[in-house]
Amino acid sequence: MGSPSSVQAKSSSSPESQETQLGKQHQQRRVQGYTLSPEKAQQAEAFARARRRLYFVGFFYGVGVYLLVLWGRIAPKYRDWAERTF
């Protein structure tokens, strides 16, 4: 083995050298961007398509219900019913 003073000297210089090595590795490996795995990318694209499709379906459903109430003269019927009831 070695004398206690040599072991102590190695342990005291070891953390400093590890910190400098980690610092150098960190500087060398800078993040340039993030890419998904092919499976995750495909899943994300499918999710985005479904979300966009549901958005437009919901929008046109809302417009359709509004037009049905307006053109079907349902609104005046509800108004008359509310006036009679309350």
Backbone as a ProteinNet text record, in pm:
[ID]
protein_1_A
[PRIMARY]
MGSPSSVQAKSSSSPESQETQLGKQHQQRRVQGYTLSPEKAQQAEAFARARRRLYFVGFFYGVGVYLLVLWGRIAPKYRDWAERTF
[TERTIARY]
82.6	0	86.5	59.5	141.9	129.2	207.9	200.9	74.4	23.8	-98.5	-87.1	30.4	44.3	30.2	76.6	62.6	-82.4	-155.6	-296.7	-375.9	-341.8	-410.8	-382.7	-261.9	-226.7	-302.3	-315.7	-389.6	-537.2	-596	-737.9	-766.2	-672.4	-696.8	-683.3	-597.2	-583.4	-686.9	-739.9	-836.3	-965.6	-1028.8	-1152.2	-1129.5	-1017.4	-990.4	-974	-901.2	-881.2	-1012.7	-1097	-1226.8	-1314	-1310.7	-1390.6	-1344.5	-1213.4	-1164.4	-1195.5	-1188.5	-1222	-1370.3	-1454.4	-1597.5	-1626.9	-1558	-1575.7	-1535.7	-1426	-1382.2	-1480	-1529.8	-1625.6	-1754.7	-1795.8	-1916.8	-1899.5	-1783.5	-1758.9	-1753.1	-1702	-1690.5	-1826.8	-1915.9	-2045.8	-2155.3	-2158.6	-2265.8	-2387.1	-2501.3	-2623.9	-2652.1	-2661.5	-2689.5	-2838.6	-2907.1	-3049.7	-3101	-3230.4	-3291	-3371.1	-3347.2	-3423.9	-3491	-3610.7	-3684.3	-3643	-3663.7	-3641.3	-3746.7	-3721.7	-3819.9	-3959.4	-3966.3	-4097.5	-4168	-4093.7	-4152.2	-4190.3	-4110	-4141.7	-4269.9	-4284.8	-4405.8	-4527.3	-4511.1	-4619	-4656	-4557.4	-4583	-4655.2	-4617.2	-4684.2	-4829	-4853.5	-4990.1	-5074.7	-5016.6	-5088	-5121.9	-5028.8	-5052.7	-5162.5	-5161	-5266.1	-5403.2	-5410.5	-5538	-5588	-5497.7	-5537.3	-5588.2	-5521	-5564.4	-5699.9	-5716.6	-5842.7	-5956.4	-5934.6	-6038.4	-6072	-5972.1	-5997	-6095.4	-6069.1	-6155.7	-6292.5	-6298.5	-6427.9	-6509.9	-6448.7	-6519.6	-6565.7	-6481.5	-6518.1	-6640.1	-6633.8	-6744.7	-6871	-6856.4	-6972.4	-7038.8	-6959.4	-7013.6	-7083.9	-7024.7	-7087.6	-7217.3	-7215.9	-7337	-7450.2	-7419.1	-7522.3	-7575.4	-7486.7	-7529.1	-7623.1	-7586.5	-7671.8	-7804.2	-7802.4	-7925.5	-8020.3	-7966.5	-8048.7	-8101	-8016.5	-8056.3	-8157.9	-8128.9	-8217.8	-8338.3	-8324.5	-8437	-8536.2	-8509.2	-8594.3	-8620.1	-8513.8	-8522.6	-8508.5	-8429.3	-8406.8	-8536.5	-8622.3	-8748.6	-8839.5	-8832.2	-8913.6	-8866	-8735.2	-8681.7	-8718	-8716	-8751.8	-8896.6	-8984.4	-9126.6	-9150.9	-9084.6	-9098.7	-9051.9	-8940.1	-8888	-8982.6	-9045.5	-9138.2	-9262.7	-9309.7	-9428.6	-9397.2	-9280.4	-9245.5	-9210.9	-9134.1	-9086.3	-9163.5
-116.9	0	122.6	214.1	332.7	392.2	488.5	553.3	637.5	665.9	745.3	882.9	940.6	1073.6	1067.8	959.5	949.8	923.5	846.3	821.6	950.6	1027.9	1153.9	1251.6	1252.7	1344.4	1306.5	1177.7	1135	1170.7	1152.3	1180.8	1330.6	1413.1	1556.5	1608.8	1551.3	1598.2	1533	1421.7	1347.8	1425.9	1484.7	1559.5	1678.3	1746.1	1859.3	1813.3	1703.9	1656	1604.1	1544.7	1499	1617	1723.1	1841.6	1905	1913.4	1972.4	1882.9	1751.3	1659.7	1670.8	1679.7	1694.4	1826.6	1930.7	2060.5	2057.3	1990.7	1979.1	1895.8	1786.2	1702.6	1780.8	1860.8	1940.4	2042.2	2103.2	2201.3	2133.9	2011.8	1942.1	1892.5	1854.5	1799.7	1902.5	2003.4	2102.5	2050	2078.9	2031.8	2118	2053.2	2123.9	2121.9	2019.7	2007.9	1879.2	1859.3	1739.8	1673.8	1546.5	1472	1354.6	1325.8	1213.2	1085.2	975	846.5	831.1	747.4	733.4	694.3	605.9	565.8	683.4	758.7	874.2	983.9	1003.3	1104.5	1067.6	940.7	895.5	912.3	880.2	894.9	1042.4	1130.2	1273.7	1330	1285.7	1332.6	1284.8	1160.4	1108.3	1184.8	1215.8	1292.7	1432.1	1494.9	1629.4	1627.3	1525.6	1514.3	1494.6	1406.5	1380.5	1505.7	1576.5	1698.4	1804.5	1820.3	1917.7	1877.6	1749.3	1700.3	1725.2	1695	1716.3	1864.1	1949.9	2093.6	2138	2096.4	2139	2072.4	1947.4	1880.8	1954.6	1989.2	2061.8	2198.9	2265	2397.8	2389.2	2298.3	2288.5	2232.8	2149.3	2101.8	2219.8	2304.4	2422.1	2516.6	2539.8	2626.8	2563.5	2431.5	2362.3	2371.6	2354.8	2365.9	2509.1	2605.6	2745.8	2774.5	2727.8	2750.9	2676.4	2557.1	2481.4	2555.4	2609.1	2685.1	2811.9	2875.1	3000.4	2976.1	2885.6	2862	2775.8	2694.8	2609.9	2681.3	2805.9	2889.7	2823.7	2764.1	2700.3	2804.8	2907.9	3011.2	3079.8	3121.6	3184.5	3088.4	2958	2860.9	2850.6	2850.4	2849	2977.3	3089.1	3216.1	3215.6	3170.9	3165.5	3069	2954.1	2857.6	2918.3	2991.3	3052.8	3160	3237.1	3343.2	3282.5	3170.2	3106.7	3043.3	2986.2	2911.4	3002.8	3103.3	3188.9	3315.9
0	0	0	79.7	88.8	225.7	250.5	380.8	387.7	506.7	519.5	456.8	459.1	398.9	247.8	183.7	39	0.1	80.4	54	70	173.1	197	83.4	33.7	-75.3	-201.8	-229.8	-349	-337	-218.7	-202.8	-210.6	-167.3	-172.9	-316.1	-396.6	-534.4	-624.9	-583.9	-664.2	-688.7	-587.3	-615.7	-708.5	-693.6	-781.4	-924.9	-944.6	-1080.8	-1139.2	-1055.5	-1104	-1144	-1064.4	-1096.8	-1227.2	-1246.5	-1371	-1489.2	-1469.6	-1578.5	-1613	-1510.3	-1535.8	-1605.1	-1564.6	-1629.4	-1775.3	-1805.4	-1944.7	-2025.8	-1966.5	-2037.1	-2062.9	-1966.5	-1981.7	-2094.3	-2102.5	-2207.6	-2344.1	-2350	-2477.2	-2525.6	-2434.1	-2472.3	-2451.5	-2529.7	-2520.7	-2596.5	-2544.5	-2605.9	-2728.2	-2841.6	-2966.1	-2998.7	-2954.3	-2980.7	-2921.5	-2932.5	-2877.5	-2987.3	-3007.4	-3106.2	-3037.2	-3081.6	-3027.2	-3096.7	-3029.7	-3094.2	-3203.7	-3301.9	-3411.3	-3362.2	-3261.9	-3210.5	-3143.9	-3063.6	-2994.3	-3094.2	-3197.8	-3298.9	-3372.1	-3405.3	-3473.1	-3382.1	-3255.5	-3158.8	-3140.7	-3136.6	-3120.8	-3242.9	-3361.6	-3483.5	-3487.5	-3447.7	-3445.1	-3343.8	-3229.2	-3127	-3179.6	-3248	-3301.2	-3407.5	-3493.7	-3596.4	-3532.4	-3431.9	-3365.2	-3293.9	-3229.9	-3159	-3256.5	-3370.3	-3470.8	-3528.9	-3554.7	-3609.7	-3510.6	-3384.3	-3283.6	-3266.3	-3281.9	-3272.7	-3381	-3504.3	-3614.5	-3608.5	-3567.4	-3551.5	-3446.4	-3335.6	-3230.7	-3276.3	-3354	-3403.8	-3495	-3592.2	-3686.8	-3621	-3520	-3445.1	-3373.5	-3311.9	-3243.7	-3338.7	-3454.4	-3554.4	-3602.8	-3623	-3668.5	-3567.6	-3439.7	-3336.4	-3331.3	-3342.4	-3342.2	-3459.5	-3577.2	-3694.3	-3682.4	-3624.9	-3605.7	-3511.8	-3405.2	-3310.8	-3377.8	-3456.1	-3520.6	-3631.4	-3723.6	-3837.7	-3802.2	-3700.3	-3661.1	-3572.9	-3546.6	-3463.3	-3327.5	-3275.9	-3144.9	-3034.5	-3059.4	-2957.7	-2916.7	-3010.7	-2967.7	-2889.6	-2924	-2850.7	-2706.2	-2685.6	-2549.3	-2474.8	-2543.9	-2481.7	-2437.6	-2526.7	-2492.6	-2377.4	-2377.5	-2268.7	-2135.6	-2138.8	-2015.6	-1965.2	-2055	-2012.7	-1949.3	-2005.5	-1948	-1813	-1799.5	-1679.3	-1564.3	-1588.6	-1480	-1481.2
[MASK]
++++++++++++++++++++++++++++++++++++++++++++++++++++++++++++++++++++++++++++++++++++++

